[in-house]
mmCIF file of C-alpha atoms in Angstrom:
data_model
loop_
_atom_site.group_PDB
_atom_site.id
_atom_site.type_symbol
_atom_site.label_atom_id
_atom_site.label_comp_id
_atom_site.label_asym_id
_atom_site.label_seq_id
_atom_site.Cartn_x
_atom_site.Cartn_y
_atom_site.Cartn_z
ATOM 1 C CA MET A 64 29.589 -3.348 12.068
ATOM 2 C CA SER A 65 29.522 -1.407 8.793
ATOM 3 C CA ASP A 66 31.509 -4.176 7.025
ATOM 4 C CA MET A 67 29.314 -7.034 8.222
ATOM 5 C CA PRO A 68 27.476 -8.948 5.472
ATOM 6 C CA THR A 69 23.854 -7.910 5.237
ATOM 7 C CA ALA A 70 22.567 -11.451 5.802
ATOM 8 C CA GLU A 71 24.455 -11.607 9.098
ATOM 9 C CA VAL A 72 22.989 -8.279 10.204
ATOM 10 C CA LEU A 73 19.508 -9.642 9.498
ATOM 11 C CA ASP A 74 20.273 -12.778 11.500
ATOM 12 C CA GLU A 75 21.431 -10.690 14.469
ATOM 13 C CA VAL A 76 18.377 -8.456 14.313
ATOM 14 C CA SER A 77 16.010 -11.410 13.871
ATOM 15 C CA ALA A 78 17.318 -12.983 17.074
ATOM 16 C CA LEU A 79 16.119 -9.891 18.971
ATOM 17 C CA TYR A 80 12.514 -10.180 17.747
ATOM 18 C CA PRO A 81 9.860 -12.092 19.754
ATOM 19 C CA ASP A 82 9.065 -15.614 18.548
ATOM 20 C CA SER A 83 5.572 -14.505 17.515
ATOM 21 C CA LEU A 84 7.067 -12.118 14.932
ATOM 22 C CA GLN A 85 9.764 -14.337 13.444
ATOM 23 C CA TRP A 86 7.567 -14.882 10.389
ATOM 24 C CA LEU A 87 8.232 -11.281 9.381
ATOM 25 C CA MET A 88 11.897 -12.048 8.836
ATOM 26 C CA LYS A 89 11.274 -15.457 7.270
ATOM 27 C CA ASN A 90 8.708 -14.175 4.748
ATOM 28 C CA ASN A 91 10.720 -11.100 3.810
ATOM 29 C CA ARG A 92 14.305 -12.340 4.076
ATOM 30 C CA LYS A 93 15.330 -11.952 0.425
ATOM 31 C CA ARG A 94 13.600 -8.606 0.121
ATOM 32 C CA LEU A 95 15.138 -7.219 3.323
ATOM 33 C CA ILE A 96 18.644 -8.237 2.289
ATOM 34 C CA TRP A 97 18.112 -6.680 -1.143
ATOM 35 C CA GLN A 98 16.716 -3.458 0.358
ATOM 36 C CA VAL A 99 19.612 -2.995 2.767
ATOM 37 C CA ASP A 100 22.141 -3.855 0.053
ATOM 38 C CA MET A 101 20.537 -1.154 -2.102
ATOM 39 C CA VAL A 102 21.013 1.360 0.714
ATOM 40 C CA ARG A 103 24.644 0.342 1.105
ATOM 41 C CA GLN A 104 25.222 0.770 -2.625
ATOM 42 C CA ASN A 105 23.584 4.199 -2.850
ATOM 43 C CA VAL A 106 24.154 5.933 0.503
ATOM 44 C CA ALA A 107 27.501 6.472 2.192
ATOM 45 C CA PRO A 108 27.922 5.126 5.745
ATOM 46 C CA GLY A 109 26.542 7.500 8.339
ATOM 47 C CA GLY A 110 23.875 8.889 6.009
ATOM 48 C CA THR A 111 20.436 10.018 7.172
ATOM 49 C CA LEU A 112 17.514 7.801 6.164
ATOM 50 C CA ILE A 113 13.756 8.043 6.631
ATOM 51 C CA ASP A 114 11.207 5.303 5.885
ATOM 52 C CA ILE A 115 7.477 6.079 5.616
ATOM 53 C CA GLY A 116 5.100 3.295 6.643
ATOM 54 C CA ALA A 117 7.749 0.826 7.804
ATOM 55 C CA GLY A 118 5.944 -0.286 10.958
ATOM 56 C CA ILE A 119 8.063 -2.881 12.762
ATOM 57 C CA ILE A 120 9.731 -4.361 9.680
ATOM 58 C CA PRO A 121 13.476 -4.430 10.557
ATOM 59 C CA PHE A 122 14.648 -2.556 7.441
ATOM 60 C CA MET A 123 15.632 0.642 9.239
ATOM 61 C CA LEU A 124 16.826 -1.279 12.306
ATOM 62 C CA MET A 125 19.326 -3.139 10.102
ATOM 63 C CA CYS A 126 20.474 0.146 8.601
ATOM 64 C CA GLN A 127 20.850 1.687 12.055
ATOM 65 C CA ARG A 128 23.114 -1.189 13.057
ATOM 66 C CA LEU A 129 25.213 -0.534 9.968
ATOM 67 C CA GLY A 130 25.881 3.017 11.126
ATOM 68 C CA TYR A 131 23.147 4.998 9.378
ATOM 69 C CA LYS A 132 20.938 7.556 11.153
ATOM 70 C CA THR A 133 17.396 6.281 10.726
ATOM 71 C CA THR A 134 13.798 7.415 11.211
ATOM 72 C CA VAL A 135 10.662 5.273 10.940
ATOM 73 C CA VAL A 136 7.326 7.008 10.321
ATOM 74 C CA ASP A 137 4.051 5.105 10.783
ATOM 75 C CA ASP A 138 0.599 5.698 12.232
ATOM 76 C CA MET A 139 0.915 2.309 14.019
ATOM 77 C CA GLU A 140 -2.749 1.493 13.404
ATOM 78 C CA ASP A 141 -2.479 -1.787 11.472
ATOM 79 C CA ASP A 142 -3.781 -4.845 13.304
ATOM 80 C CA ILE A 143 -0.346 -6.409 13.651
ATOM 81 C CA LEU A 144 0.947 -3.231 15.262
ATOM 82 C CA ARG A 145 -1.618 -3.580 18.040
ATOM 83 C CA GLU A 146 -0.351 -6.988 19.111
ATOM 84 C CA PRO A 147 1.310 -7.140 22.568
ATOM 85 C CA ASP A 148 4.725 -8.093 21.169
ATOM 86 C CA THR A 149 4.770 -4.990 18.980
ATOM 87 C CA ALA A 150 5.650 -2.896 22.021
ATOM 88 C CA LYS A 151 8.751 -5.044 22.500
ATOM 89 C CA VAL A 152 9.913 -4.238 18.973
ATOM 90 C CA VAL A 153 9.208 -0.522 19.429
ATOM 91 C CA ASP A 154 11.346 -0.637 22.575
ATOM 92 C CA LEU A 155 14.029 -2.473 20.611
ATOM 93 C CA PHE A 156 14.031 0.260 17.966
ATOM 94 C CA ALA A 157 14.399 2.866 20.707
ATOM 95 C CA ARG A 158 17.305 1.057 22.363
ATOM 96 C CA GLU A 159 19.092 0.753 19.035
ATOM 97 C CA GLY A 160 18.653 4.468 18.292
ATOM 98 C CA VAL A 161 16.011 4.318 15.561
ATOM 99 C CA ARG A 162 13.915 7.482 15.724
ATOM 100 C CA MET A 163 10.152 6.837 15.705
ATOM 101 C CA VAL A 164 7.576 9.312 14.397
ATOM 102 C CA THR A 165 3.920 8.381 14.852
ATOM 103 C CA GLY A 166 0.691 9.811 13.488
ATOM 104 C CA ASP A 167 -1.174 10.101 10.200
ATOM 105 C CA VAL A 168 1.484 12.119 8.401
ATOM 106 C CA ILE A 169 -0.123 11.434 5.019
ATOM 107 C CA ALA A 170 -3.366 13.200 5.927
ATOM 108 C CA LYS A 171 -1.436 16.119 7.431
ATOM 109 C CA GLY A 172 0.876 16.312 4.455
ATOM 110 C CA GLU A 173 3.906 16.833 6.660
ATOM 111 C CA ILE A 174 5.817 15.301 9.533
ATOM 112 C CA THR A 175 5.287 17.407 12.625
ATOM 113 C CA GLN A 176 5.723 15.021 15.521
ATOM 114 C CA GLY A 177 8.468 12.704 16.643
ATOM 115 C CA GLY A 178 10.749 11.573 19.428
ATOM 116 C CA GLY A 179 14.478 12.006 19.713
ATOM 117 C CA PRO A 180 16.928 9.248 18.848
ATOM 118 C CA GLY A 181 16.090 6.275 21.012
ATOM 119 C CA GLY A 182 13.181 8.190 22.460
ATOM 120 C CA GLY A 183 10.448 5.787 21.428
ATOM 121 C CA PRO A 184 7.335 6.602 19.434
ATOM 122 C CA GLY A 185 5.568 9.913 19.514
ATOM 123 C CA GLY A 186 6.920 12.974 21.238
ATOM 124 C CA GLY A 187 5.862 16.528 21.754
ATOM 125 C CA PRO A 188 4.053 18.444 19.012
ATOM 126 C CA GLY A 189 6.454 19.801 16.445
ATOM 127 C CA GLU A 190 9.506 17.891 17.680
ATOM 128 C CA GLY A 191 10.070 15.876 14.525
ATOM 129 C CA THR A 192 9.700 18.565 11.861
ATOM 130 C CA GLU A 193 13.392 19.409 11.526
ATOM 131 C CA GLU A 194 15.341 17.112 13.808
ATOM 132 C CA GLY A 195 13.200 14.059 13.149
ATOM 133 C CA THR A 196 13.544 14.210 9.377
ATOM 134 C CA GLY A 197 17.035 15.595 9.101
ATOM 135 C CA ASP A 198 15.877 18.909 7.647
ATOM 136 C CA GLY A 199 18.157 19.870 4.773
ATOM 137 C CA GLY A 200 20.223 16.735 5.130
ATOM 138 C CA LEU A 201 18.326 13.624 4.069
ATOM 139 C CA ASP A 202 20.353 11.115 2.065
ATOM 140 C CA LEU A 203 17.475 8.700 1.471
ATOM 141 C CA VAL A 204 13.677 8.914 1.609
ATOM 142 C CA THR A 205 11.969 5.582 1.141
ATOM 143 C CA SER A 206 8.585 3.894 1.433
ATOM 144 C CA HIS A 207 7.890 0.288 0.519
ATOM 145 C CA ASP A 208 4.529 -1.460 0.274
ATOM 146 C CA SER A 209 2.758 1.394 2.012
ATOM 147 C CA MET A 210 1.596 4.032 -0.493
ATOM 148 C CA GLU A 211 -1.074 1.722 -1.929
ATOM 149 C CA HIS A 212 -2.807 1.828 1.476
ATOM 150 C CA TRP A 213 -2.964 5.632 1.767
ATOM 151 C CA HIS A 214 -6.328 7.395 1.567
ATOM 152 C CA HIS A 215 -4.832 10.879 1.160
ATOM 153 C CA SER A 216 -2.517 12.219 -1.524
ATOM 154 C CA PRO A 217 1.144 12.098 -0.468
ATOM 155 C CA LYS A 218 2.095 14.920 -2.854
ATOM 156 C CA ARG A 219 2.564 17.589 -0.195
ATOM 157 C CA MET A 220 4.557 15.291 2.090
ATOM 158 C CA PHE A 221 6.720 14.009 -0.782
ATOM 159 C CA HIS A 222 7.572 17.578 -1.781
ATOM 160 C CA THR A 223 8.354 18.543 1.811
ATOM 161 C CA LEU A 224 10.750 15.630 2.163
ATOM 162 C CA TRP A 225 12.212 16.241 -1.294
ATOM 163 C CA GLU A 226 13.103 19.784 -0.245
ATOM 164 C CA ARG A 227 14.945 18.359 2.765
ATOM 165 C CA MET A 228 17.002 15.950 0.657
ATOM 166 C CA LYS A 229 20.608 16.705 -0.187
ATOM 167 C CA PRO A 230 21.582 17.179 -3.846
ATOM 168 C CA GLY A 231 22.139 13.688 -5.240
ATOM 169 C CA ALA A 232 20.036 12.052 -2.510
ATOM 170 C CA LEU A 233 17.747 9.151 -3.395
ATOM 171 C CA PHE A 234 13.942 8.995 -3.238
ATOM 172 C CA TRP A 235 13.032 5.280 -3.314
ATOM 173 C CA LEU A 236 9.396 4.216 -3.586
ATOM 174 C CA GLY A 237 8.208 0.594 -3.768
ATOM 175 C CA VAL A 238 4.640 -0.538 -4.519
ATOM 176 C CA PRO A 239 2.708 -3.520 -5.888
ATOM 177 C CA ASN A 240 2.041 -3.287 -9.612
ATOM 178 C CA CYS A 241 -1.644 -2.945 -10.484
ATOM 179 C CA VAL A 242 -1.065 -4.473 -13.939
ATOM 180 C CA ASN A 243 1.479 -7.196 -13.265
ATOM 181 C CA LEU A 244 1.552 -10.304 -15.441
ATOM 182 C CA ARG A 245 -0.500 -12.447 -13.067
ATOM 183 C CA LYS A 246 -3.320 -9.884 -12.972
ATOM 184 C CA ARG A 247 -3.287 -9.517 -16.748
ATOM 185 C CA ILE A 248 -3.927 -13.247 -16.982
ATOM 186 C CA THR A 249 -6.369 -13.787 -14.108
ATOM 187 C CA VAL A 250 -8.612 -10.712 -14.354
ATOM 188 C CA PRO A 251 -9.914 -11.536 -17.882
ATOM 189 C CA LEU A 252 -10.753 -14.975 -16.484
ATOM 190 C CA GLY A 253 -12.980 -13.381 -13.853
ATOM 191 C CA TYR A 254 -10.846 -13.477 -10.724
ATOM 192 C CA GLY A 255 -7.831 -11.726 -9.279
ATOM 193 C CA LYS A 256 -9.272 -9.263 -6.747
ATOM 194 C CA TRP A 257 -6.686 -8.282 -4.147
ATOM 195 C CA SER A 258 -9.046 -8.261 -1.156
ATOM 196 C CA GLN A 259 -12.297 -9.910 -0.170
ATOM 197 C CA MET A 260 -15.512 -7.917 0.150
ATOM 198 C CA ARG A 261 -15.725 -8.621 3.883
ATOM 199 C CA HIS A 262 -12.305 -7.085 4.406
ATOM 200 C CA TRP A 263 -13.583 -3.768 3.034
ATOM 201 C CA TYR A 264 -17.236 -3.870 4.087
ATOM 202 C CA GLU A 265 -17.018 -5.081 7.684
ATOM 203 C CA PRO A 266 -14.279 -2.958 9.327
ATOM 204 C CA GLU A 267 -15.071 0.640 10.199
ATOM 205 C CA VAL A 268 -11.801 1.689 8.556
ATOM 206 C CA PHE A 269 -10.370 -0.173 5.563
ATOM 207 C CA ARG A 270 -6.594 -0.701 5.816
ATOM 208 C CA GLY A 271 -6.116 -2.592 2.561
ATOM 209 C CA HIS A 272 -4.977 -1.478 -0.874
ATOM 210 C CA VAL A 273 -6.720 1.738 -1.892
ATOM 211 C CA ARG A 274 -4.964 2.240 -5.214
ATOM 212 C CA GLU A 275 -2.126 0.209 -6.662
ATOM 213 C CA PRO A 276 0.101 2.178 -9.091
ATOM 214 C CA ASP A 277 1.831 1.070 -12.278
ATOM 215 C CA THR A 278 5.190 2.073 -13.738
ATOM 216 C CA GLY A 279 3.663 5.127 -15.447
ATOM 217 C CA ASP A 280 2.359 6.367 -12.102
ATOM 218 C CA LEU A 281 5.823 6.102 -10.569
ATOM 219 C CA ARG A 282 7.310 8.140 -13.412
ATOM 220 C CA TYR A 283 4.527 10.698 -12.889
ATOM 221 C CA ILE A 284 5.677 11.143 -9.276
ATOM 222 C CA ALA A 285 9.299 11.504 -10.387
ATOM 223 C CA ARG A 286 8.372 14.216 -12.901
ATOM 224 C CA ASP A 287 6.283 16.029 -10.304
ATOM 225 C CA LEU A 288 9.224 16.062 -7.891
ATOM 226 C CA GLY A 289 11.580 17.291 -10.599
ATOM 227 C CA ALA A 290 14.019 14.404 -10.272
ATOM 228 C CA ALA A 291 17.396 14.824 -11.961
ATOM 229 C CA LYS A 292 17.603 11.104 -12.792
ATOM 230 C CA THR A 293 15.083 8.277 -12.503
ATOM 231 C CA GLN A 294 14.911 4.529 -12.876
ATOM 232 C CA VAL A 295 12.008 2.090 -12.487
ATOM 233 C CA ILE A 296 12.924 -1.488 -11.624
ATOM 234 C CA GLY A 297 10.876 -4.620 -11.018
ATOM 235 C CA ARG A 298 11.067 -7.564 -8.657
ATOM 236 C CA ASN A 299 8.784 -10.516 -7.885
ATOM 237 C CA TRP A 300 8.829 -11.323 -4.185
ATOM 238 C CA LEU A 301 5.640 -13.297 -3.548
ATOM 239 C CA GLY A 302 6.876 -16.541 -5.061
ATOM 240 C CA TYR A 303 9.864 -16.682 -2.721
ATOM 241 C CA ARG A 304 7.562 -17.061 0.282
ATOM 242 C CA ASN A 305 4.924 -19.241 -1.340
ATOM 243 C CA PRO A 306 4.256 -22.367 0.782
ATOM 244 C CA ASN A 307 4.464 -24.502 -2.368
ATOM 245 C CA LYS A 308 8.077 -25.738 -2.610
ATOM 246 C CA MET A 309 7.889 -26.101 -6.384
ATOM 247 C CA ILE A 310 6.881 -22.441 -6.766
ATOM 248 C CA GLN A 311 9.725 -21.413 -4.440
ATOM 249 C CA THR A 312 12.133 -23.380 -6.617
ATOM 250 C CA ILE A 313 11.109 -21.857 -9.935
ATOM 251 C CA THR A 314 10.569 -18.312 -8.648
ATOM 252 C CA PRO A 315 14.232 -17.206 -9.015
ATOM 253 C CA LEU A 316 14.168 -18.193 -12.693
ATOM 254 C CA ILE A 317 10.889 -16.390 -13.325
ATOM 255 C CA ASP A 318 11.926 -13.369 -11.282
ATOM 256 C CA HIS A 319 15.204 -12.860 -13.144
ATOM 257 C CA ALA A 320 13.530 -13.404 -16.513
ATOM 258 C CA MET A 321 10.925 -10.726 -15.759
ATOM 259 C CA ARG A 322 13.203 -8.081 -14.236
ATOM 260 C CA PRO A 323 14.058 -6.465 -17.599
ATOM 261 C CA PHE A 324 10.316 -5.793 -17.963
ATOM 262 C CA PRO A 325 9.237 -3.987 -14.769
ATOM 263 C CA ALA A 326 5.811 -3.190 -16.242
ATOM 264 C CA ILE A 327 4.792 -6.834 -15.722
ATOM 265 C CA CYS A 328 6.612 -7.495 -12.431
ATOM 266 C CA SER A 329 4.618 -7.901 -9.218
ATOM 267 C CA ASP A 330 6.713 -5.350 -7.277
ATOM 268 C CA ILE A 331 7.868 -2.095 -8.854
ATOM 269 C CA TYR A 332 10.288 0.498 -7.511
ATOM 270 C CA LEU A 333 10.971 4.101 -8.375
ATOM 271 C CA LEU A 334 14.512 5.330 -7.874
ATOM 272 C CA ALA A 335 14.605 9.107 -8.213
ATOM 273 C CA TRP A 336 17.731 11.135 -7.531
ATOM 274 C CA LYS A 337 17.564 14.809 -6.636
#
């Protein structure tokens, strides 16, 4: 399957998801295809990949089907991950051979628990430290749209994973941009907050955005890791899934026009090579 077009892989994987979760693929189609294409361009077939905070998004599942060895790490505490159909997707990951590691690895600063390939989530204490993260042999470490939710510093965990990456391996971090163009326009006008007060005040634990980075923050992380080569790129995904058809139509033009200026894009990505 390694030669199959990425869009076809997504279609195959989407057909395996419950109807209640089809919106995940629909809303993220362009981004998922782009993400997997990026993996295919930067990591040789059969490489070892780990994604932090992926939940049940099919990114790693698509890569697994393309012949990569994949691990998904998540605490599985978001509301969507408590829905009944989530268990069906976790079982699907297990059947396909995606390794699952569960727990608050950010607070611990390291990954110390995981199941074997196809073994489902969790596992015995200490199982995932070497085998689960491909100790000494990671070709790609990635995390997309997750770091902004973390309450603890990921520095220790990032360094641990960096040490386990092969020379030339890629560290790929994606986050929303705290100073994108839309926010620069709307905040001076008095609106533009990411979340409502009730979403922070009412729940016992807030799962929303704790701190959104900017491009300078991503370069800070790259310097701290001691990356041999870095690149920061920008994309603008929200418009592609906007319910307004006119916005969907003009989004590709706006997105491509803004890409040379990642500092104002809505989604920013750090590519750091070891």
